[in-house]
Amino acid sequence: MNCFEYEGKSIFNECGIPVPRGKNIKECNDAGNVLNEMGLPLVIKAQVLSGKRGKAGGIKVVTSKTDFDREFSRISSMSIYGEPVKSILVEEALDIKKEMYLGVTLDPATKSAVLLFSPEGGMDIEEISRLYPEKLLKHRVDREMELFRFLELFSPFSMDNSVLIQTGKIAAKLVNLFFEIDATTIEINPLVIQDNGKLIAADSKIVIDDNALFRQDRFEIQEEKEETDHLVMRAKRSDLAFVPLNENGIIGSIAGGAGLGMATVDAIRLYNASPANFLDVGGGVSEEKMCEAVKIVTSISSVRGFLINVFGGINNCEVMANGIARALKEQPTNKKIVVKMRGHSQEEGWAILKTLSIPVVKYGTTEEAVCKLLTLIREE
Amino acid sequence: MTVLVKPGMKVIIQGITGKQGRFHTKLMQEYGMDVVAGVTPGKGGEIISKVPVFNTVKEALSHTDIDASLVLVPPAFVKDSATEAIKNSIPLVVITTEFVPVHDSLKISELSKEYGVRVVGPNTIGVISPGIGKVGIMPGYIYSKGNVGVVSRSGTLTHEVSSNLTYSGIGQSTCIGIGGDPIKGMDFVDVLEMFREDPDTDVIVLIGEIGGSGEESAADYIRRSGYPKPVVAFIAGQTAPEGKKMGHAGAIVSGNSGTAQSKIFELTEAGVIIAESLAKITELVSNFIKPSAASEKECSATAGKGVGC
């Protein structure tokens, strides 16, 4: 789950990482009060989860009341990369001497948390590592690392003493926070050195592990983006991983497992047919869940036929076949269906599908199942 | 010799009293595994499928030797269960659970190194050496005994590829699902090292997918080590759109990192043979299997294969 900038900054503030004075505004009527309270100049920052909002015009420094009013209403009504602006963070404008980068993330290759630091900040980390590879520090970090270890890491960057100590302290706090809130990424970009020599977090990016939200109750689970696609919404409610791929796609697919789901889509493309969607039912599939998955794919109007490609491993073929049967009873369809199914309770599953006259690929490959489906569609 | 799974090994099921625990205890027994104990805190004294249940791993250890644990507990309890197994030095811990917090996986992986314990998963089907045994949740009968080692991030792709091989009369030495999560126990390189030393493995099938850099690390290892056995690889998600999470937490392409193209390029450079489709894997593998060896394999599948196109 991604946090908005204002949420991240409030977390930073709680753990002692300096952030600019500011206020997040959800109602336009409150804007005037904030202007009076805080005085000019101010920064108006659209609160969206998409990156590169500055480039899209979502961040503006204003120096007069007229500018403030104009920019505030302009940014409030913006939609940035398809994401409507729901709130605006108004902050004191900073006197920026230098922008640095500081972050903590997970590194699967070394199976550890790593600290990332660059004295050059303000651009994204990919750009930093491309433009200044020699200035990018990447170092393994653990829980409860002492301050001196951070100072050792930063001292080769020849900062003045005050900046070195401040950077070390902020990094130590950031690493603790990373473990404490089950983050997968935390970034301060830029970490600003102000004209007065004080460091301050001018932006925040925090990503929390979705799988750990059950024990991180401070975070409200929010929709990443307003879902306009009602089938995506529907799938989400049933805990199905559904990704529409092609508006005019004629071949739908339902798979058990993400890897198999992707390989199924790849196989459809291999035969020059256009896949309409990716759908992974996941593990522990109930009859209801499979039923809903089938209903979702039959609801895609461009789909002429679909492949159900599943295994009885953590799932059970009989349960899944019952789900398919129920969906076709409750929401009959004339789209072609091919099922490739094997594994636990396969005989029972196959028997159910036979009564529905659905062709079953028992021993063939995914490609063979795709072929069979395409043949059925062509025969129509 | 086999990889990880040994004849006559003693296995415990952590989470044996749950729905999955009960079901897979039975299937493990049907596959001939010696399930010596179950562990569920608070359920000590119960009997599931003739298997005694204990409150702790330590208690189970006072009654029997244990070679491996199959962990089938809900995500919130995985850290505790896996830590218990590792700290009791159970040599092999297979974590099937999906949706484990990644910081817990990090901790488990650190601990496993400290205690010298092999951890497979989380989010895995486990490991099977067909005809010898399994510590996992895979349907045993779609696998068959032979000389192909299979390693995959995706559980159901392991089923798919192995069963396709089986139905073509090509058996497997050991099939390992390393799991779909970004942080996990054994990775591709660990498994490749084991296959390298395993006299029963002649050819390796490596099944990767988009996201992460495990396949690139595998390519690097194969190149640097002058890997002595042929490796056939397949990468799922070749046509996946950028920026869309495809089910697995790790399966996302962002910018240039984690793309199928980068993985295929690195693997090809390392001398790995790329299969552009699932069906091609069987064809490519069959080139490395001696015809005499292939015909010796037991293959239970007698029914016809699917239809041609």
XYZ file of C-alpha atoms in Angstrom:
689
model
C 0.000 0.000 0.000
C 1.303 3.440 -0.933
C 0.969 6.315 1.503
C 0.219 9.844 0.392
C 2.950 12.413 0.960
C 1.063 14.041 3.833
C 0.584 10.704 5.583
C 4.254 9.863 5.194
C 5.287 13.247 6.539
C 3.073 12.885 9.560
C 4.790 9.538 10.257
C 8.211 11.184 9.777
C 7.209 13.932 12.164
C 6.154 11.415 14.822
C 9.513 9.685 14.762
C 11.525 12.900 14.798
C 12.467 13.352 11.145
C 12.106 17.100 10.412
C 9.379 18.004 7.884
C 8.132 21.403 6.638
C 5.254 23.114 8.421
C 2.130 22.318 6.483
C -1.492 21.367 6.354
C -3.363 18.861 4.248
C -6.584 20.302 2.902
C -9.520 18.228 1.774
C -12.154 21.004 1.655
C -11.585 24.038 -0.576
C -13.226 26.309 2.034
C -10.324 25.719 4.425
C -7.766 27.100 1.992
C -8.186 30.759 3.023
C -7.559 29.994 6.717
C -4.359 28.145 5.893
C -3.079 31.086 3.892
C -3.725 33.432 6.842
C -2.172 31.043 9.360
C 0.961 30.210 7.417
C 1.762 33.329 5.398
C 3.534 33.500 2.041
C 5.418 32.090 0.196
C 3.779 28.649 0.146
C 3.991 25.438 -1.863
C 0.809 23.835 -3.122
C 1.233 20.077 -3.633
C -1.333 17.761 -5.174
C -1.727 14.596 -3.094
C -1.702 11.712 -5.526
C 0.119 8.389 -5.501
C 1.442 8.677 -9.062
C 5.054 9.731 -9.406
C 6.278 12.716 -11.459
C 3.377 14.911 -10.342
C 5.685 17.958 -10.451
C 6.216 17.473 -14.176
C 2.443 17.152 -14.596
C 1.947 20.564 -12.962
C 0.772 19.248 -9.608
C 3.264 21.270 -7.520
C 3.443 25.076 -7.487
C 5.235 27.682 -5.366
C 3.086 30.793 -4.854
C 4.102 34.203 -3.585
C 0.824 36.160 -3.679
C -2.755 35.618 -2.574
C -3.987 35.836 -6.173
C -1.535 33.130 -7.235
C -2.492 31.026 -4.252
C -6.222 31.152 -5.027
C -5.703 30.497 -8.727
C -3.244 27.618 -8.308
C -5.157 26.078 -5.439
C -8.356 25.803 -7.443
C -6.487 24.706 -10.578
C -4.638 21.883 -8.785
C -7.761 20.851 -6.806
C -9.588 20.086 -10.010
C -6.680 18.261 -11.614
C -6.446 14.626 -12.483
C -2.830 13.416 -12.593
C -2.140 10.391 -14.808
C -5.792 9.437 -14.388
C -5.781 9.921 -10.627
C -8.072 12.708 -9.368
C -6.581 15.039 -6.752
C -8.511 14.436 -3.545
C -6.516 16.613 -1.205
C -3.825 19.287 -1.289
C -0.839 19.708 0.979
C 0.004 23.367 1.604
C 3.487 23.853 3.024
C 5.967 26.575 3.872
C 8.343 27.178 0.950
C 11.900 26.119 1.733
C 15.163 27.953 1.020
C 16.966 25.136 -0.714
C 20.766 24.980 -0.722
C 21.118 21.389 -1.871
C 18.961 18.356 -2.570
C 20.047 14.854 -1.494
C 18.460 11.401 -1.664
C 17.883 8.986 1.210
C 15.924 5.751 1.110
C 15.544 2.259 2.533
C 14.272 -0.663 0.509
C 14.347 -4.456 0.289
C 16.975 -6.118 -1.854
C 15.809 -9.603 -2.853
C 19.245 -10.473 -4.263
C 20.950 -10.176 -0.875
C 17.785 -10.930 1.131
C 18.273 -7.845 3.223
C 17.174 -4.275 3.783
C 19.433 -1.744 2.092
C 20.057 1.922 2.728
C 20.358 4.073 -0.380
C 21.986 7.474 -0.227
C 23.153 9.990 -2.767
C 24.315 13.562 -2.229
C 22.490 14.258 -5.491
C 18.711 14.143 -5.081
C 15.497 15.494 -6.485
C 15.329 13.049 -9.393
C 14.190 9.436 -9.126
C 16.578 6.750 -7.967
C 16.873 5.154 -11.422
C 18.036 8.490 -12.789
C 20.465 9.019 -9.904
C 22.025 5.593 -10.415
C 22.323 6.287 -14.136
C 23.756 9.826 -13.854
C 25.829 9.529 -10.663
C 26.587 5.819 -10.151
C 29.799 6.671 -8.286
C 27.894 8.818 -5.812
C 25.248 6.226 -4.928
C 25.714 4.455 -1.616
C 23.955 1.112 -1.269
C 24.526 -0.687 1.995
C 22.916 -3.486 3.944
C 21.186 -2.332 7.133
C 19.745 -4.169 10.114
C 17.406 -3.462 12.963
C 18.850 -1.320 15.755
C 21.908 -0.027 13.954
C 23.924 2.445 16.018
C 24.489 6.022 14.886
C 28.248 5.593 14.433
C 27.684 2.997 11.734
C 25.696 5.492 9.690
C 28.379 8.127 10.244
C 30.968 5.640 8.961
C 28.853 5.111 5.861
C 28.362 8.810 5.129
C 31.797 10.169 6.037
C 33.372 9.416 2.599
C 30.921 11.951 1.094
C 32.884 14.868 2.618
C 29.943 16.699 4.139
C 30.451 19.320 6.788
C 30.113 18.077 10.375
C 26.632 19.389 10.969
C 25.228 17.864 7.756
C 26.968 14.557 8.485
C 25.447 14.284 11.962
C 21.978 15.318 10.792
C 22.058 12.873 7.863
C 23.236 10.078 10.175
C 20.473 10.715 12.687
C 17.769 10.904 10.028
C 19.040 7.702 8.405
C 19.023 5.873 11.750
C 15.437 6.951 12.356
C 14.415 6.004 8.838
C 15.859 2.496 9.160
C 14.088 1.922 12.480
C 10.871 3.160 10.948
C 11.310 0.824 7.966
C 11.275 -2.236 10.222
C 8.673 -0.880 12.616
C 5.950 -0.174 10.051
C 6.558 -3.186 7.752
C 7.623 -0.924 4.907
C 8.928 -2.274 1.625
C 10.221 1.155 0.538
C 10.725 4.493 2.281
C 12.224 7.451 0.458
C 13.061 11.015 1.359
C 13.607 12.610 -2.003
C 14.731 15.264 -1.785
C 16.322 15.436 1.609
C 16.955 19.164 1.591
C 19.842 21.117 3.098
C 18.324 24.538 3.743
C 20.152 27.839 3.576
C 20.202 27.843 7.388
C 22.057 24.506 7.356
C 19.159 22.460 8.714
C 18.102 19.242 6.969
C 14.449 18.661 6.207
C 12.390 15.999 4.414
C 10.828 17.867 1.513
C 8.931 14.830 0.232
C 7.975 11.371 1.459
C 7.327 8.085 -0.179
C 6.272 5.161 1.973
C 5.110 1.769 0.704
C 3.726 -0.643 3.294
C 3.637 -4.405 2.720
C 0.002 -5.300 2.000
C 0.517 -8.664 3.695
C 1.375 -6.929 6.973
C -1.578 -4.538 7.108
C -3.302 -6.868 9.575
C -0.808 -5.763 12.245
C -0.318 -2.167 11.103
C -3.676 -0.774 12.141
C -2.529 2.858 11.933
C -2.902 2.647 8.177
C -6.307 2.909 6.643
C -6.552 0.637 3.672
C -7.266 2.810 0.689
C -7.949 2.211 -2.929
C -4.757 2.815 -4.882
C -6.676 4.555 -7.593
C -10.286 5.226 -8.284
C -11.337 2.116 -10.182
C -13.501 3.037 -13.096
C -13.600 -0.506 -14.419
C -16.474 -2.205 -12.618
C -15.143 -5.689 -13.385
C -11.848 -4.817 -11.689
C -13.789 -3.578 -8.666
C -15.857 -6.720 -8.641
C -12.780 -8.934 -8.856
C -11.107 -7.008 -6.062
C -14.077 -7.563 -3.792
C -13.738 -11.319 -4.366
C -9.967 -11.256 -3.878
C -9.283 -12.200 -7.479
C -6.238 -10.769 -9.256
C -7.828 -9.472 -12.465
C -6.069 -7.306 -15.038
C -7.895 -6.228 -18.226
C -5.430 -6.401 -21.107
C -7.059 -5.521 -24.369
C -10.414 -3.839 -24.911
C -11.112 -5.882 -28.010
C -9.515 -9.085 -26.744
C -11.499 -12.122 -27.825
C -9.875 -14.726 -25.586
C -10.487 -14.630 -21.853
C -8.531 -16.620 -19.310
C -8.785 -17.836 -15.754
C -5.752 -19.463 -14.205
C -4.725 -20.853 -10.873
C -1.469 -19.163 -9.955
C 0.140 -15.999 -11.260
C 2.914 -17.737 -13.180
C 0.480 -20.000 -14.977
C -1.832 -17.022 -15.555
C 0.930 -15.065 -17.278
C 2.034 -18.101 -19.269
C -1.583 -18.614 -20.395
C -1.783 -15.044 -21.671
C 1.604 -15.515 -23.389
C 0.311 -18.706 -25.039
C -2.783 -16.922 -26.366
C -0.564 -14.276 -27.959
C 1.719 -16.959 -29.338
C -1.178 -18.031 -31.588
C -1.789 -14.431 -32.640
C -5.058 -14.253 -30.763
C -5.705 -11.273 -28.542
C -6.065 -11.929 -24.817
C -8.769 -9.953 -23.054
C -7.519 -10.357 -19.524
C -5.290 -11.906 -16.881
C -7.110 -13.538 -13.965
C -5.454 -15.459 -11.143
C -7.854 -17.174 -8.749
C -5.004 -17.802 -6.288
C -4.847 -20.519 -3.677
C -7.582 -21.927 -1.460
C -10.272 -21.360 -4.090
C -13.848 -21.881 -2.939
C -16.802 -22.738 -5.161
C -18.027 -19.129 -4.776
C -14.709 -17.670 -5.818
C -14.427 -19.789 -8.952
C -18.074 -19.017 -9.753
C -17.385 -15.281 -9.511
C -14.232 -15.596 -11.647
C -16.224 -17.296 -14.420
C -18.992 -14.690 -14.202
C -16.457 -11.875 -14.483
C -14.868 -13.277 -17.629
C -18.228 -14.113 -19.223
C -19.185 -10.469 -18.589
C -16.413 -9.166 -20.857
C -18.373 -8.382 -24.009
C -15.508 -8.741 -26.499
C -14.680 -12.257 -25.266
C -15.764 -15.039 -27.603
C -14.293 -17.846 -25.618
C -12.169 -18.450 -22.559
C -9.741 -20.939 -21.108
C -9.797 -22.102 -17.519
C -6.308 -23.358 -16.706
C -6.059 -24.728 -13.170
C -4.420 -27.361 -11.004
C -5.502 -29.218 -7.924
C -2.529 -28.459 -5.711
C -3.484 -26.110 -2.941
C -6.836 -26.038 -4.770
C -9.241 -28.883 -5.422
C -10.534 -29.817 -8.896
C -13.965 -30.911 -7.682
C -14.546 -27.634 -5.822
C -13.430 -25.615 -8.854
C -15.607 -27.634 -11.256
C -18.599 -27.046 -8.991
C -17.843 -23.320 -9.103
C -17.777 -23.390 -12.918
C -21.050 -25.334 -13.015
C -22.733 -22.884 -10.680
C -21.608 -19.851 -12.678
C -22.929 -21.325 -15.931
C -26.239 -22.138 -14.284
C -26.669 -18.702 -12.741
C -25.297 -16.767 -15.706
C -25.609 -18.887 -18.868
C -23.326 -17.941 -21.724
C -22.809 -18.897 -25.330
C -19.085 -18.129 -25.187
C -16.858 -21.132 -25.877
C -15.145 -22.672 -22.879
C -12.210 -25.043 -22.586
C -11.007 -26.281 -19.220
C -7.538 -27.632 -18.583
C -7.575 -29.184 -15.150
C -5.564 -31.826 -13.344
C -4.435 -32.614 -9.808
C -6.243 -33.309 -6.544
C -9.763 -34.726 -7.138
C -9.330 -34.514 -10.908
C -11.647 -37.475 -11.637
C -14.482 -35.819 -9.713
C -13.804 -32.480 -11.393
C -13.699 -34.004 -14.880
C -16.986 -35.846 -14.250
C -18.774 -32.616 -13.336
C -17.448 -30.855 -16.454
C -18.520 -33.799 -18.603
C -22.148 -33.394 -17.501
C -21.883 -29.764 -18.667
C -20.420 -30.878 -22.023
C -17.387 -28.655 -21.484
C -14.293 -29.912 -23.328
C -11.554 -30.808 -20.877
C -7.844 -31.012 -21.654
C -6.703 -33.665 -19.246
C -3.130 -34.385 -20.267
C -2.207 -31.741 -22.838
C -0.217 -28.547 -22.508
C -1.503 -25.008 -22.098
C -0.761 -24.398 -25.794
C -2.909 -27.379 -26.756
C -5.744 -26.027 -24.654
C -5.457 -22.624 -26.357
C -5.520 -24.368 -29.755
C -8.610 -26.298 -28.833
C -10.379 -23.105 -27.788
C -9.362 -21.272 -30.968
C -10.602 -24.192 -33.073
C -13.985 -24.113 -31.325
C -14.282 -20.367 -31.922
C -13.334 -20.703 -35.596
C -15.908 -23.462 -36.109
C -18.655 -21.109 -34.987
C 21.220 -39.487 -4.082
C 18.359 -37.062 -4.243
C 18.019 -33.381 -3.630
C 16.456 -32.464 -0.265
C 14.024 -35.403 -0.161
C 15.503 -38.661 1.183
C 14.019 -42.139 1.278
C 12.477 -42.878 4.665
C 12.672 -39.305 5.879
C 10.548 -38.274 8.854
C 8.295 -35.266 8.371
C 6.172 -33.141 10.686
C 3.249 -30.939 9.694
C 3.031 -27.581 11.452
C -0.592 -26.521 11.380
C -1.795 -30.145 11.106
C -5.181 -29.441 12.722
C -6.230 -26.870 10.111
C -8.207 -27.701 6.972
C -5.133 -27.678 4.710
C -3.104 -29.449 7.380
C -5.522 -32.361 7.641
C -5.939 -32.666 3.879
C -2.253 -32.622 3.037
C -1.274 -34.928 5.904
C -3.464 -37.532 4.249
C -1.992 -36.862 0.807
C 1.560 -36.998 2.167
C 0.779 -40.374 3.707
C -0.795 -41.589 0.466
C 2.463 -40.678 -1.259
C 4.272 -42.929 1.203
C 5.694 -40.271 3.473
C 6.375 -40.998 7.115
C 4.475 -38.205 8.865
C 5.739 -38.654 12.411
C 4.058 -35.769 14.178
C 1.931 -32.691 13.875
C 2.352 -29.434 15.744
C -0.437 -27.013 16.604
C -0.139 -24.917 19.768
C -3.114 -25.688 22.025
C -4.040 -28.926 20.230
C -1.456 -31.217 21.835
C -2.771 -34.737 22.462
C -5.060 -34.885 19.446
C -4.582 -37.484 16.733
C -4.976 -36.589 13.044
C -4.766 -39.421 10.487
C -3.031 -41.567 13.094
C -0.443 -38.823 13.623
C 0.110 -37.543 17.185
C -0.227 -33.772 17.625
C 2.078 -31.815 19.937
C 2.010 -28.251 21.223
C 5.617 -27.590 20.318
C 8.273 -28.871 17.937
C 10.524 -29.539 20.915
C 7.961 -31.884 22.403
C 7.648 -33.706 19.088
C 11.449 -34.017 18.972
C 11.455 -35.759 22.337
C 9.401 -38.542 20.754
C 10.985 -38.862 17.320
C 13.694 -37.689 14.944
C 12.544 -35.095 12.436
C 14.094 -34.517 8.993
C 11.701 -31.924 7.647
C 8.731 -29.735 8.478
C 5.898 -28.799 6.160
C 4.452 -25.497 7.370
C 0.738 -25.074 6.631
C -0.247 -22.268 9.008
C -1.991 -18.941 8.207
C 0.251 -15.955 7.246
C 0.227 -14.285 10.668
C 1.645 -17.426 12.316
C 4.325 -18.307 9.779
C 7.101 -16.347 11.468
C 6.489 -18.106 14.758
C 6.179 -21.596 13.267
C 9.169 -21.296 10.956
C 11.321 -19.786 13.710
C 10.360 -22.674 15.986
C 11.352 -25.240 13.363
C 14.614 -23.445 12.560
C 15.644 -22.942 16.200
C 15.026 -26.642 16.772
C 17.395 -27.297 13.859
C 14.935 -29.179 11.661
C 17.151 -29.547 8.551
C 14.465 -28.707 5.964
C 11.555 -26.293 6.445
C 9.023 -25.915 3.628
C 6.669 -22.941 3.967
C 3.636 -23.226 1.685
C 1.729 -20.216 3.052
C 0.914 -17.331 0.703
C 0.716 -13.651 1.797
C 3.453 -13.833 4.443
C 4.648 -10.349 5.527
C 7.928 -9.732 3.751
C 9.700 -8.574 6.920
C 8.884 -11.956 8.448
C 10.413 -13.710 5.437
C 13.489 -11.522 5.885
C 13.819 -12.622 9.507
C 13.240 -16.276 8.611
C 15.866 -16.136 5.895
C 18.425 -14.577 8.296
C 17.706 -17.187 10.969
C 17.957 -20.068 8.530
C 21.485 -18.988 7.616
C 22.426 -18.728 11.270
C 21.169 -22.253 12.038
C 22.219 -23.861 8.773
C 18.646 -24.879 7.959
C 17.301 -25.154 4.409
C 14.144 -23.100 3.979
C 11.974 -23.467 0.881
C 9.326 -20.744 0.374
C 7.162 -19.096 1.510
C 4.403 -19.238 -1.096
C 5.540 -22.545 -2.538
C 4.206 -25.984 -3.433
C 7.342 -27.459 -1.856
C 9.662 -30.135 -3.161
C 9.117 -33.555 -4.686
C 11.467 -36.311 -5.807
C 8.979 -38.444 -7.729
C 8.804 -42.027 -6.549
C 10.928 -41.219 -3.503
C 8.964 -38.672 -1.567
C 7.665 -35.155 -1.244
C 7.543 -32.388 1.305
C 4.859 -30.310 -0.275
C 1.300 -29.993 -1.467
C 1.653 -31.058 -5.098
C -0.480 -33.864 -6.560
C 2.107 -36.653 -6.686
C 0.704 -38.559 -9.669
C 1.300 -35.834 -12.263
C 5.018 -36.157 -11.503
C 7.117 -39.156 -12.547
C 10.578 -40.462 -11.805
C 13.440 -39.556 -14.113
C 16.452 -37.318 -14.643
C 15.125 -33.800 -15.187
C 15.488 -31.294 -12.359
C 12.759 -28.643 -12.318
C 13.001 -25.363 -10.428
C 10.367 -22.638 -10.563
C 9.094 -19.504 -8.845
C 5.538 -20.472 -9.736
C 3.837 -23.465 -8.150
C 1.291 -24.172 -10.841
C 3.891 -23.753 -13.596
C 5.882 -26.472 -11.827
C 2.783 -28.678 -12.057
C 2.294 -27.720 -15.695
C 5.852 -28.304 -16.872
C 6.389 -31.467 -14.839
C 3.094 -33.007 -15.895
C 3.776 -32.157 -19.542
C 7.115 -33.950 -19.193
C 5.415 -36.879 -17.461
C 2.800 -37.280 -20.213
C 5.602 -37.293 -22.784
C 7.369 -40.087 -20.961
C 10.072 -37.899 -19.416
C 10.507 -38.177 -15.679
C 11.927 -35.797 -13.102
C 14.630 -36.227 -10.463
C 13.471 -33.418 -8.193
C 11.019 -30.554 -8.681
C 11.303 -27.539 -6.424
C 9.000 -24.544 -6.180
C 11.132 -21.794 -4.645
C 8.095 -19.567 -4.184
C 6.646 -16.456 -5.740
C 7.619 -13.945 -3.041
C 10.448 -11.430 -3.443
C 12.226 -12.556 -0.249
C 12.465 -16.302 0.191
C 14.612 -19.144 1.445
C 16.376 -21.118 -1.287
C 16.682 -19.282 -4.583
C 17.520 -20.382 -8.125
C 21.263 -20.405 -7.457
C 20.954 -22.582 -4.324
C 18.896 -25.117 -6.256
C 21.201 -25.051 -9.296
C 24.097 -25.837 -6.950
C 22.257 -28.863 -5.601
C 21.318 -30.103 -9.073
C 24.929 -29.725 -10.136
C 26.041 -32.220 -7.482
C 23.103 -34.564 -7.978
C 24.028 -37.619 -10.099
C 20.325 -38.277 -10.797
C 19.857 -34.919 -12.508
C 21.030 -34.704 -16.136
C 19.056 -31.690 -17.403
C 17.572 -28.725 -15.577
C 14.409 -26.805 -16.390
C 14.370 -23.321 -14.880
C 10.991 -21.591 -14.902
C 11.162 -17.887 -14.194
C 8.791 -15.004 -14.512
C 8.886 -11.228 -14.824
C 9.929 -9.081 -11.862
C 12.878 -9.310 -9.518
C 16.346 -10.379 -10.531
C 16.523 -14.052 -9.517
C 16.819 -15.231 -13.136
C 19.612 -12.748 -13.823
C 21.484 -14.009 -10.748
C 20.979 -17.572 -11.964
C 22.382 -16.607 -15.388
C 25.369 -14.994 -13.721
C 26.012 -18.110 -11.628
C 25.709 -20.429 -14.636
C 28.168 -18.336 -16.616
C 30.723 -17.882 -13.831
C 30.645 -21.497 -12.674
C 30.870 -22.992 -16.146
C 27.750 -24.949 -15.254
C 28.270 -28.512 -16.429
C 24.649 -29.541 -17.125
C 22.278 -28.269 -19.805
C 19.671 -25.777 -18.579
C 16.413 -25.079 -20.420
C 14.570 -21.952 -19.283
C 11.104 -20.496 -19.737
C 10.079 -17.000 -18.627
C 6.396 -16.318 -17.958
C 4.927 -12.863 -18.526
C 6.640 -12.098 -21.821
C 3.599 -10.177 -23.001
C 2.674 -8.623 -19.636
C 2.000 -4.865 -19.722
C 4.368 -2.573 -17.811
C 3.361 -1.324 -14.379
C 0.625 -3.915 -13.775
C 1.019 -6.314 -10.903
C 0.342 -9.795 -12.258
C -0.832 -11.607 -9.153
C 2.489 -12.381 -7.489
C 3.919 -9.574 -5.406
C 7.186 -9.899 -7.271
C 5.702 -10.092 -10.746
C 5.740 -6.529 -11.968
C 7.692 -4.832 -14.677
C 8.762 -1.280 -13.943
C 11.012 0.536 -16.365
C 13.827 -1.677 -17.564
C 14.096 -3.860 -14.489
C 12.525 -7.268 -14.284
C 11.499 -7.527 -17.925
C 11.273 -10.881 -19.666
C 13.617 -9.487 -22.345
C 16.387 -8.744 -19.831
C 16.059 -12.193 -18.254
C 16.034 -13.990 -21.595
C 19.036 -11.973 -22.765
C 21.111 -12.758 -19.652
C 20.175 -16.442 -19.684
C 20.958 -16.780 -23.396
C 24.340 -15.114 -22.855
C 25.041 -17.695 -20.145
C 24.392 -20.524 -22.589
C 20.931 -21.410 -21.316
C 18.486 -22.710 -23.913
C 15.321 -20.620 -23.996
C 11.952 -22.266 -24.589
C 9.585 -19.701 -26.070
C 6.528 -21.681 -25.034
C 5.584 -24.203 -22.376
C 5.166 -26.960 -24.941
C 8.658 -26.250 -26.323
C 10.203 -27.109 -22.942
C 9.377 -30.788 -23.331
C 10.712 -30.817 -26.883
C 13.999 -29.162 -25.899
C 14.482 -31.356 -22.846
C 13.909 -34.511 -24.865
C 17.044 -33.677 -26.892
C 19.120 -34.233 -23.767
C 17.431 -37.410 -22.571
C 18.965 -40.621 -23.857
C 16.219 -42.536 -25.659
C 16.967 -45.676 -23.645
C 16.698 -43.758 -20.410
C 13.416 -42.162 -21.417
C 11.772 -45.469 -22.259
C 12.794 -46.960 -18.919
C 10.857 -44.376 -16.976
C 7.632 -45.395 -15.405
C 4.869 -43.298 -16.837
C 1.412 -43.745 -15.463
C -0.185 -41.564 -18.089
C -1.631 -43.725 -20.822
C -4.375 -41.487 -22.117
C -3.870 -39.454 -25.267
C -2.489 -35.983 -25.197
C -4.670 -32.996 -26.019
C -5.614 -32.086 -29.539
C -3.298 -30.564 -32.107
C -4.021 -27.164 -33.517
